[in-house]
Structures are given as structure tokens and as C-alpha cells.
PDB file of C-alpha atoms in Angstrom:
ATOM      1  CA  MET A  18     204.449 195.171 254.570  1.00  0.00           C
ATOM      2  CA  SER A  19     204.018 193.905 251.024  1.00  0.00           C
ATOM      3  CA  ALA A  20     206.703 195.024 248.535  1.00  0.00           C
ATOM      4  CA  GLU A  21     203.917 196.062 246.153  1.00  0.00           C
ATOM      5  CA  GLU A  22     201.884 197.998 248.696  1.00  0.00           C
ATOM      6  CA  VAL A  23     200.396 201.230 247.388  1.00  0.00           C
ATOM      7  CA  HIS A  24     199.396 203.804 249.993  1.00  0.00           C
ATOM      8  CA  ASN A  25     196.481 206.114 249.376  1.00  0.00           C
ATOM      9  CA  ARG A  26     194.678 209.115 250.827  1.00  0.00           C
ATOM     10  CA  ILE A  27     191.195 208.124 249.722  1.00  0.00           C
ATOM     11  CA  PRO A  28     189.672 208.179 253.242  1.00  0.00           C
ATOM     12  CA  MET A  29     191.099 211.660 253.881  1.00  0.00           C
ATOM     13  CA  LEU A  30     189.932 213.020 250.529  1.00  0.00           C
ATOM     14  CA  ARG A  31     186.495 211.460 251.025  1.00  0.00           C
ATOM     15  CA  ALA A  32     186.169 212.964 254.485  1.00  0.00           C
ATOM     16  CA  GLU A  33     187.330 216.356 253.252  1.00  0.00           C
ATOM     17  CA  ARG A  34     184.808 216.392 250.380  1.00  0.00           C
ATOM     18  CA  GLY A  35     182.027 214.753 252.406  1.00  0.00           C
ATOM     19  CA  VAL A  36     181.701 211.840 249.989  1.00  0.00           C
ATOM     20  CA  SER A  37     180.499 208.452 251.241  1.00  0.00           C
ATOM     21  CA  ARG A  38     182.014 205.158 250.055  1.00  0.00           C
ATOM     22  CA  LYS A  39     178.792 204.339 248.238  1.00  0.00           C
ATOM     23  CA  GLU A  40     178.749 207.695 246.434  1.00  0.00           C
ATOM     24  CA  LEU A  41     182.367 207.324 245.375  1.00  0.00           C
ATOM     25  CA  ALA A  42     181.766 203.727 244.287  1.00  0.00           C
ATOM     26  CA  THR A  43     178.720 204.744 242.242  1.00  0.00           C
ATOM     27  CA  ALA A  44     180.671 207.567 240.573  1.00  0.00           C
ATOM     28  CA  LEU A  45     183.520 205.179 239.703  1.00  0.00           C
ATOM     29  CA  GLY A  46     181.267 202.266 238.737  1.00  0.00           C
ATOM     30  CA  VAL A  47     182.782 199.847 241.248  1.00  0.00           C
ATOM     31  CA  HIS A  48     181.423 197.857 244.192  1.00  0.00           C
ATOM     32  CA  TYR A  49     181.454 199.920 247.387  1.00  0.00           C
ATOM     33  CA  GLN A  50     183.401 197.163 249.150  1.00  0.00           C
ATOM     34  CA  THR A  51     186.173 197.785 246.606  1.00  0.00           C
ATOM     35  CA  ILE A  52     186.498 201.332 247.973  1.00  0.00           C
ATOM     36  CA  GLY A  53     186.677 199.844 251.474  1.00  0.00           C
ATOM     37  CA  TYR A  54     189.398 197.376 250.466  1.00  0.00           C
ATOM     38  CA  LEU A  55     191.326 200.191 248.730  1.00  0.00           C
ATOM     39  CA  GLU A  56     191.162 202.260 251.906  1.00  0.00           C
ATOM     40  CA  ARG A  57     192.236 199.311 254.059  1.00  0.00           C
ATOM     41  CA  GLY A  58     195.185 198.724 251.711  1.00  0.00           C
ATOM     42  CA  GLU A  59     193.926 195.231 250.848  1.00  0.00           C
ATOM     43  CA  TYR A  60     193.628 196.019 247.153  1.00  0.00           C
ATOM     44  CA  SER A  61     195.806 198.047 244.791  1.00  0.00           C
ATOM     45  CA  PRO A  62     193.822 199.579 241.927  1.00  0.00           C
ATOM     46  CA  SER A  63     194.612 199.288 238.243  1.00  0.00           C
ATOM     47  CA  LEU A  64     196.179 202.329 236.621  1.00  0.00           C
ATOM     48  CA  TYR A  65     192.811 203.069 234.989  1.00  0.00           C
ATOM     49  CA  LEU A  66     190.925 203.064 238.310  1.00  0.00           C
ATOM     50  CA  ALA A  67     193.688 205.049 240.031  1.00  0.00           C
ATOM     51  CA  LEU A  68     193.488 207.728 237.321  1.00  0.00           C
ATOM     52  CA  ARG A  69     189.701 207.848 237.612  1.00  0.00           C
ATOM     53  CA  ILE A  70     189.920 208.268 241.398  1.00  0.00           C
ATOM     54  CA  ALA A  71     192.388 211.141 240.987  1.00  0.00           C
ATOM     55  CA  GLU A  72     190.147 212.664 238.319  1.00  0.00           C
ATOM     56  CA  TYR A  73     187.108 212.357 240.594  1.00  0.00           C
ATOM     57  CA  PHE A  74     188.853 214.281 243.385  1.00  0.00           C
ATOM     58  CA  GLU A  75     190.375 216.697 240.807  1.00  0.00           C
ATOM     59  CA  VAL A  76     193.901 216.239 242.117  1.00  0.00           C
ATOM     60  CA  PRO A  77     197.113 214.848 240.575  1.00  0.00           C
ATOM     61  CA  MET A  78     197.547 211.106 241.050  1.00  0.00           C
ATOM     62  CA  GLU A  79     200.527 211.480 243.399  1.00  0.00           C
ATOM     63  CA  VAL A  80     198.259 213.353 245.816  1.00  0.00           C
ATOM     64  CA  VAL A  81     196.068 210.253 246.137  1.00  0.00           C
ATOM     65  CA  PHE A  82     198.582 207.415 245.725  1.00  0.00           C
ATOM     66  CA  SER A  83     202.142 206.870 246.863  1.00  0.00           C
ATOM     67  CA  LEU A  84     204.589 204.000 247.158  1.00  0.00           C
ATOM     68  CA  LYS A  85     205.731 205.392 250.519  1.00  0.00           C
ATOM     69  CA  PRO A  86     203.443 205.992 253.506  1.00  0.00           C
ATOM     70  CA  PHE A  87     202.008 209.504 253.535  1.00  0.00           C
ATOM     71  CA  PRO A  88     203.329 211.702 256.370  1.00  0.00           C
ATOM     72  CA  ARG A  89     200.839 212.219 259.169  1.00  0.00           C
ATOM     73  CA  LEU A  90     199.061 215.570 259.163  1.00  0.00           C
ATOM     74  CA  GLY A  91     201.127 218.177 261.027  1.00  0.00           C
ATOM     75  CA  SER A  92     204.320 216.119 261.017  1.00  0.00           C
ATOM     76  CA  GLU A  93     205.848 218.191 258.178  1.00  0.00           C
ATOM     77  CA  SER A  94     205.596 221.471 260.144  1.00  0.00           C
ATOM     78  CA  GLN A  95     207.443 220.059 263.178  1.00  0.00           C
TER      79      GLN A  95
ATOM     80  CA  MET B  22     161.584 202.336 225.978  1.00  0.00           C
ATOM     81  CA  THR B  23     161.019 198.870 224.505  1.00  0.00           C
ATOM     82  CA  ASP B  24     159.484 196.047 226.554  1.00  0.00           C
ATOM     83  CA  LYS B  25     162.773 194.141 226.491  1.00  0.00           C
ATOM     84  CA  ALA B  26     164.799 197.092 227.789  1.00  0.00           C
ATOM     85  CA  ASP B  27     162.142 197.705 230.452  1.00  0.00           C
ATOM     86  CA  ARG B  28     162.283 194.058 231.576  1.00  0.00           C
ATOM     87  CA  THR B  29     166.103 194.179 231.687  1.00  0.00           C
ATOM     88  CA  LEU B  30     166.017 197.319 233.829  1.00  0.00           C
ATOM     89  CA  ARG B  31     163.455 195.806 236.219  1.00  0.00           C
ATOM     90  CA  ARG B  32     165.527 192.612 236.482  1.00  0.00           C
ATOM     91  CA  ALA B  33     168.697 194.633 237.190  1.00  0.00           C
ATOM     92  CA  GLU B  34     166.854 196.570 239.909  1.00  0.00           C
ATOM     93  CA  ARG B  35     165.534 193.332 241.459  1.00  0.00           C
ATOM     94  CA  ASP B  36     169.092 191.891 241.388  1.00  0.00           C
ATOM     95  CA  ARG B  37     170.472 195.032 243.022  1.00  0.00           C
ATOM     96  CA  ILE B  38     167.900 194.880 245.840  1.00  0.00           C
ATOM     97  CA  ARG B  39     168.557 191.155 246.336  1.00  0.00           C
ATOM     98  CA  VAL B  40     172.335 191.716 246.507  1.00  0.00           C
ATOM     99  CA  GLU B  41     171.925 194.610 248.957  1.00  0.00           C
ATOM    100  CA  LYS B  42     169.683 192.465 251.209  1.00  0.00           C
ATOM    101  CA  ALA B  43     172.208 189.611 251.095  1.00  0.00           C
ATOM    102  CA  GLU B  44     175.087 191.958 251.944  1.00  0.00           C
ATOM    103  CA  GLU B  45     173.099 193.478 254.794  1.00  0.00           C
ATOM    104  CA  TRP B  46     172.448 189.989 256.129  1.00  0.00           C
ATOM    105  CA  LEU B  47     176.169 189.146 255.868  1.00  0.00           C
ATOM    106  CA  ARG B  48     177.195 192.255 257.832  1.00  0.00           C
ATOM    107  CA  GLY B  49     174.886 191.211 260.682  1.00  0.00           C
ATOM    108  CA  SER B  50     175.692 187.503 260.626  1.00  0.00           C
ATOM    109  CA  ARG B  51     178.519 185.618 262.267  1.00  0.00           C
ATOM    110  CA  TYR B  52     179.889 184.794 258.808  1.00  0.00           C
ATOM    111  CA  ARG B  53     181.258 188.320 258.501  1.00  0.00           C
ATOM    112  CA  THR B  54     184.392 187.001 260.246  1.00  0.00           C
ATOM    113  CA  ARG B  55     187.035 185.059 258.325  1.00  0.00           C
ATOM    114  CA  ARG B  56     187.223 182.338 260.983  1.00  0.00           C
ATOM    115  CA  ALA B  57     183.481 181.555 260.736  1.00  0.00           C
ATOM    116  CA  ARG B  58     183.601 181.539 256.928  1.00  0.00           C
ATOM    117  CA  ARG B  59     186.578 179.202 256.891  1.00  0.00           C
ATOM    118  CA  ARG B  60     184.823 176.881 259.355  1.00  0.00           C
ATOM    119  CA  LEU B  61     181.826 176.841 257.010  1.00  0.00           C
ATOM    120  CA  THR B  62     184.133 176.146 254.058  1.00  0.00           C
ATOM    121  CA  VAL B  63     185.489 173.102 255.896  1.00  0.00           C
ATOM    122  CA  VAL B  64     181.895 171.941 256.531  1.00  0.00           C
ATOM    123  CA  GLY B  65     181.157 172.387 252.795  1.00  0.00           C
ATOM    124  CA  GLY B  66     184.312 170.437 251.916  1.00  0.00           C
ATOM    125  CA  GLY B  67     183.194 167.715 254.333  1.00  0.00           C
ATOM    126  CA  ALA B  68     179.821 167.522 252.568  1.00  0.00           C
ATOM    127  CA  VAL B  69     181.580 167.081 249.211  1.00  0.00           C
ATOM    128  CA  SER B  70     183.797 164.360 250.680  1.00  0.00           C
ATOM    129  CA  LEU B  71     180.616 162.396 251.545  1.00  0.00           C
ATOM    130  CA  VAL B  72     180.071 161.901 247.804  1.00  0.00           C
ATOM    131  CA  TRP B  73     183.582 160.443 247.572  1.00  0.00           C
ATOM    132  CA  GLY B  74     182.711 158.283 250.574  1.00  0.00           C
ATOM    133  CA  SER B  75     179.670 156.866 248.786  1.00  0.00           C
ATOM    134  CA  ALA B  76     181.866 156.077 245.744  1.00  0.00           C
ATOM    135  CA  VAL B  77     184.199 154.091 248.011  1.00  0.00           C
ATOM    136  CA  VAL B  78     181.252 152.307 249.626  1.00  0.00           C
ATOM    137  CA  CYS B  79     179.900 151.386 246.164  1.00  0.00           C
ATOM    138  CA  TRP B  80     183.375 150.200 245.105  1.00  0.00           C
ATOM    139  CA  PHE B  81     183.550 147.648 247.915  1.00  0.00           C
ATOM    140  CA  LEU B  82     179.879 146.802 248.622  1.00  0.00           C
ATOM    141  CA  ALA B  83     177.870 147.303 245.408  1.00  0.00           C
ATOM    142  CA  PRO B  84     175.670 145.763 244.229  1.00  0.00           C
ATOM    143  CA  SER B  85     173.907 145.489 247.575  1.00  0.00           C
ATOM    144  CA  THR B  86     171.099 147.116 249.523  1.00  0.00           C
ATOM    145  CA  THR B  87     173.667 148.476 251.989  1.00  0.00           C
ATOM    146  CA  ALA B  88     175.580 150.258 249.212  1.00  0.00           C
ATOM    147  CA  MET B  89     172.353 151.645 247.727  1.00  0.00           C
ATOM    148  CA  TRP B  90     170.980 153.067 250.990  1.00  0.00           C
ATOM    149  CA  THR B  91     174.395 154.341 252.071  1.00  0.00           C
ATOM    150  CA  THR B  92     174.714 156.181 248.745  1.00  0.00           C
ATOM    151  CA  PHE B  93     171.236 157.710 249.097  1.00  0.00           C
ATOM    152  CA  ALA B  94     171.857 158.733 252.716  1.00  0.00           C
ATOM    153  CA  LEU B  95     175.301 160.231 252.050  1.00  0.00           C
ATOM    154  CA  GLY B  96     174.079 161.959 248.871  1.00  0.00           C
ATOM    155  CA  ALA B  97     171.068 163.506 250.607  1.00  0.00           C
ATOM    156  CA  THR B  98     173.185 164.657 253.560  1.00  0.00           C
ATOM    157  CA  ALA B  99     175.794 166.147 251.213  1.00  0.00           C
ATOM    158  CA  LEU B 100     173.069 167.941 249.237  1.00  0.00           C
ATOM    159  CA  VAL B 101     171.431 169.502 252.297  1.00  0.00           C
ATOM    160  CA  VAL B 102     174.677 170.480 254.061  1.00  0.00           C
ATOM    161  CA  TYR B 103     176.378 171.756 250.909  1.00  0.00           C
ATOM    162  CA  GLY B 104     173.257 173.602 249.752  1.00  0.00           C
ATOM    163  CA  TRP B 105     173.232 175.554 252.995  1.00  0.00           C
ATOM    164  CA  ALA B 106     177.011 176.118 253.078  1.00  0.00           C
ATOM    165  CA  ALA B 107     177.182 177.170 249.413  1.00  0.00           C
ATOM    166  CA  SER B 108     174.359 179.698 249.755  1.00  0.00           C
ATOM    167  CA  VAL B 109     176.229 181.411 252.608  1.00  0.00           C
ATOM    168  CA  LEU B 110     179.593 181.203 250.826  1.00  0.00           C
ATOM    169  CA  VAL B 111     178.197 182.742 247.638  1.00  0.00           C
ATOM    170  CA  VAL B 112     176.860 185.684 249.662  1.00  0.00           C
ATOM    171  CA  ALA B 113     180.137 185.922 251.625  1.00  0.00           C
ATOM    172  CA  ALA B 114     182.082 186.081 248.360  1.00  0.00           C
ATOM    173  CA  GLN B 115     180.038 189.215 247.520  1.00  0.00           C
ATOM    174  CA  GLY B 116     179.287 188.418 243.914  1.00  0.00           C
ATOM    175  CA  VAL B 117     182.733 187.103 243.020  1.00  0.00           C
ATOM    176  CA  ILE B 118     181.067 183.729 242.532  1.00  0.00           C
ATOM    177  CA  GLY B 119     177.594 183.569 241.069  1.00  0.00           C
ATOM    178  CA  ALA B 120     177.140 187.025 239.539  1.00  0.00           C
ATOM    179  CA  GLY B 121     177.626 187.627 235.813  1.00  0.00           C
ATOM    180  CA  ASN B 122     180.946 189.063 234.621  1.00  0.00           C
ATOM    181  CA  ALA B 123     179.225 192.268 233.534  1.00  0.00           C
ATOM    182  CA  HIS B 124     178.202 192.960 237.149  1.00  0.00           C
ATOM    183  CA  LEU B 125     181.748 192.689 238.533  1.00  0.00           C
ATOM    184  CA  ASP B 126     184.304 195.453 238.901  1.00  0.00           C
ATOM    185  CA  GLU B 127     188.044 194.997 238.293  1.00  0.00           C
ATOM    186  CA  ARG B 128     188.780 193.761 241.845  1.00  0.00           C
ATOM    187  CA  GLN B 129     185.981 191.205 241.710  1.00  0.00           C
ATOM    188  CA  GLN B 130     186.986 190.012 238.229  1.00  0.00           C
ATOM    189  CA  ALA B 131     190.630 189.641 239.298  1.00  0.00           C
ATOM    190  CA  GLU B 132     189.535 187.699 242.388  1.00  0.00           C
ATOM    191  CA  ARG B 133     187.263 185.475 240.269  1.00  0.00           C
ATOM    192  CA  ASN B 134     190.164 184.753 237.887  1.00  0.00           C
ATOM    193  CA  ARG B 135     192.399 183.790 240.827  1.00  0.00           C
ATOM    194  CA  ILE B 136     189.688 181.542 242.280  1.00  0.00           C
ATOM    195  CA  TYR B 137     189.141 179.720 238.983  1.00  0.00           C
ATOM    196  CA  ALA B 138     192.901 179.344 238.464  1.00  0.00           C
ATOM    197  CA  LEU B 139     193.220 177.763 241.922  1.00  0.00           C
ATOM    198  CA  ALA B 140     190.155 175.570 241.318  1.00  0.00           C
ATOM    199  CA  HIS B 141     191.634 174.450 238.004  1.00  0.00           C
ATOM    200  CA  ARG B 142     194.855 173.457 239.779  1.00  0.00           C
ATOM    201  CA  GLY B 143     192.808 171.722 242.490  1.00  0.00           C
ATOM    202  CA  THR B 144     190.862 169.743 239.871  1.00  0.00           C
ATOM    203  CA  PHE B 145     194.159 168.664 238.287  1.00  0.00           C
ATOM    204  CA  TRP B 146     195.470 167.289 241.607  1.00  0.00           C
ATOM    205  CA  MET B 147     192.114 165.621 242.307  1.00  0.00           C
ATOM    206  CA  LEU B 148     192.213 163.801 238.943  1.00  0.00           C
ATOM    207  CA  LEU B 149     195.826 162.807 239.556  1.00  0.00           C
ATOM    208  CA  ALA B 150     194.977 161.511 243.054  1.00  0.00           C
ATOM    209  CA  THR B 151     191.976 159.583 241.677  1.00  0.00           C
ATOM    210  CA  ALA B 152     194.125 157.953 238.983  1.00  0.00           C
ATOM    211  CA  ALA B 153     196.829 157.129 241.550  1.00  0.00           C
ATOM    212  CA  GLY B 154     194.238 155.734 243.975  1.00  0.00           C
ATOM    213  CA  MET B 155     192.705 153.493 241.316  1.00  0.00           C
ATOM    214  CA  THR B 156     196.166 152.239 240.350  1.00  0.00           C
ATOM    215  CA  LEU B 157     196.999 151.438 243.963  1.00  0.00           C
ATOM    216  CA  VAL B 158     193.817 149.477 244.699  1.00  0.00           C
ATOM    217  CA  ARG B 159     193.983 147.253 241.613  1.00  0.00           C
ATOM    218  CA  PRO B 160     194.627 143.639 242.561  1.00  0.00           C
ATOM    219  CA  GLY B 161     198.115 142.368 241.676  1.00  0.00           C
ATOM    220  CA  ASP B 162     199.567 143.462 238.373  1.00  0.00           C
ATOM    221  CA  ASP B 163     196.276 143.260 236.481  1.00  0.00           C
ATOM    222  CA  LEU B 164     195.907 145.918 233.828  1.00  0.00           C
ATOM    223  CA  VAL B 165     192.124 145.649 233.918  1.00  0.00           C
ATOM    224  CA  ILE B 166     190.231 146.981 236.942  1.00  0.00           C
ATOM    225  CA  GLU B 167     186.799 145.480 237.467  1.00  0.00           C
ATOM    226  CA  ILE B 168     184.536 147.690 239.546  1.00  0.00           C
ATOM    227  CA  PRO B 169     180.769 147.805 240.023  1.00  0.00           C
ATOM    228  CA  SER B 170     179.064 150.173 237.587  1.00  0.00           C
ATOM    229  CA  ALA B 171     177.531 151.994 240.578  1.00  0.00           C
ATOM    230  CA  ALA B 172     181.069 152.767 241.822  1.00  0.00           C
ATOM    231  CA  ALA B 173     182.116 154.036 238.381  1.00  0.00           C
ATOM    232  CA  LEU B 174     179.019 156.240 238.287  1.00  0.00           C
ATOM    233  CA  MET B 175     179.598 157.569 241.810  1.00  0.00           C
ATOM    234  CA  LEU B 176     183.265 158.256 241.013  1.00  0.00           C
ATOM    235  CA  ALA B 177     182.217 160.276 237.979  1.00  0.00           C
ATOM    236  CA  VAL B 178     179.631 162.125 240.099  1.00  0.00           C
ATOM    237  CA  ALA B 179     182.237 162.815 242.811  1.00  0.00           C
ATOM    238  CA  VAL B 180     184.698 164.220 240.258  1.00  0.00           C
ATOM    239  CA  LEU B 181     181.970 166.393 238.711  1.00  0.00           C
ATOM    240  CA  VAL B 182     180.689 167.609 242.094  1.00  0.00           C
ATOM    241  CA  THR B 183     184.223 168.497 243.230  1.00  0.00           C
ATOM    242  CA  HIS B 184     184.881 170.318 239.968  1.00  0.00           C
ATOM    243  CA  LEU B 185     181.668 172.345 240.397  1.00  0.00           C
ATOM    244  CA  THR B 186     182.020 173.092 244.106  1.00  0.00           C
ATOM    245  CA  LEU B 187     185.731 173.866 244.341  1.00  0.00           C
ATOM    246  CA  PRO B 188     185.309 177.520 243.224  1.00  0.00           C
ATOM    247  CA  HIS B 189     182.684 178.093 245.981  1.00  0.00           C
ATOM    248  CA  LEU B 190     184.926 176.576 248.611  1.00  0.00           C
ATOM    249  CA  ILE B 191     187.991 178.530 247.489  1.00  0.00           C
ATOM    250  CA  ALA B 192     185.950 181.757 247.318  1.00  0.00           C
ATOM    251  CA  GLY B 193     184.661 181.169 250.854  1.00  0.00           C
ATOM    252  CA  TRP B 194     188.136 180.420 252.145  1.00  0.00           C
ATOM    253  CA  ARG B 195     189.719 183.495 250.535  1.00  0.00           C
ATOM    254  CA  ALA B 196     186.894 186.025 251.016  1.00  0.00           C
ATOM    255  CA  ALA B 197     188.082 189.171 252.780  1.00  0.00           C
ATOM    256  CA  ASP B 198     186.111 190.566 255.704  1.00  0.00           C
ATOM    257  CA  PRO B 199     183.429 192.956 254.464  1.00  0.00           C
ATOM    258  CA  VAL B 200     183.797 196.650 255.177  1.00  0.00           C
ATOM    259  CA  LEU B 201     181.209 197.293 257.870  1.00  0.00           C
ATOM    260  CA  GLY B 202     178.933 200.292 257.462  1.00  0.00           C
ATOM    261  CA  ASP B 203     179.554 203.120 255.066  1.00  0.00           C
ATOM    262  CA  GLU B 204     181.740 205.413 257.096  1.00  0.00           C
ATOM    263  CA  ASP B 205     183.355 203.198 259.743  1.00  0.00           C
TER     264      ASP B 205
END
């Protein structure tokens, strides 16, 4: 794992809101492959793009991005 | 809307359709895998090395018919092979090479900057190697190197071609696998 790896919940948020990669990319003004690379963890966004993603989903930034892996759904209740 | 703005919009729409078609082709082609792209990059690099080969041939054989025809044959082969390889690599790089800066997002611009930085370093080492090579092949301790003008010309062409093609080759080598489909 890279020391600078930034984890994100973009795929989960997209699925929850029913937003396709292309729709999200169009809304953010980026190439749709960039969304794919973000989701695959192959690219860490700039602060500006990260803020715009959080703004798009109307959630605080720490809901979308984290330096630690997000817990799997259901693991917190166990 | 003015004619100029209308033309710009139509051109942008044509570019968008062309890029989408190219990306669709890439997703269905064997060059969607890193291994295939890297193999193609090596083929492209081989085509560029043919130009260096013709410079060496000219160095030792020019002026002669052999040197002339060898240069034409190697040059034509390099042009055809590299033309094909470069067109695939530019598509595989997904706009990082070839598209205008205004069309790139932050990831693509950062990748382009890295590619040009690496190409710049590569050009530096190529110039250093060329200077070292010329120093090594000079006869005795002579300070003056006499070479056929055709060899000097082909050396200049080889340096220029390498300088121009290095970003394509580096982009092809580094290109990440495309994300297949929209929701996969």
C-alpha cells in the first residue's frame, strides 16, 4: 500500500444516488476515466476536486475520503 | 451566436465524438491491456532506432548507393511502423498526449507533466550518449571528426525524431488500463 494512499467511498455514494461515472464526471468537469481511476485508488484527487466531489454528494469531505480504509458495511455493528 | 463561436462549438462536438469513438475502439481492442501496450511501445521504440541505424550506416558507408538505399528503406519502414504504433499509443494515452491543455482535467495534466519531464530527462541522456559515442569513434586523438554530411544530417534527424517521439513512447508505456464500461 502506498504511504500516500487516499481511500474513498465514491463507488458507494454513486451507487446509493444512482449516478453513473459519466454523469459524475460531467458534473465535475473531468474525464470519466478519472472517476474510474479515483475509484480504483490509482489516482488521488487535488484538494479542489475532493471538495467538489464532497459538495456534489452534499456530504462532509471525511465521509468521502479517508487516509485509513473505510470499515466494511455492517462491521461496526458486530 | 456568432459564426466563429458556432464553428468552435461544432469543432468541439466533432472532437468529442472522435474521442469517444477512439475510446470505444480501445476498450474493445487488445491494446486495453498494459502488456499489449508496452509491447507496442517497444515496437515503436524499435522503429525509432531504425533512424539511428541509418545514421550509423551513413557514417560508415556514405556517400554510396548502399547508404542511400539503406537510409530510404530504414526511414520508410520506421515511418510506417511508427505511424501505426503512435496512432494506437495516442489513443491508449486517452488524450494525455495529443489533446490541447484546455481539454485535459487535473489528472491528465499531471500525467502529461510527468511524461514531458521524463522525456526531457530521456533527451538529456540521449544527447549525452550521442556526444560520448562520437568521442569514442573518433580516430586517435584527433580533435576534428570528419564524417559524411549525410551522416551528420541523419544524426540530426535521429535526435529530432527521438525528441519528438519520446513523449508518445513514455505515455504508451505508463498508460493505465482503461476503466471498462460505465458501471463495472
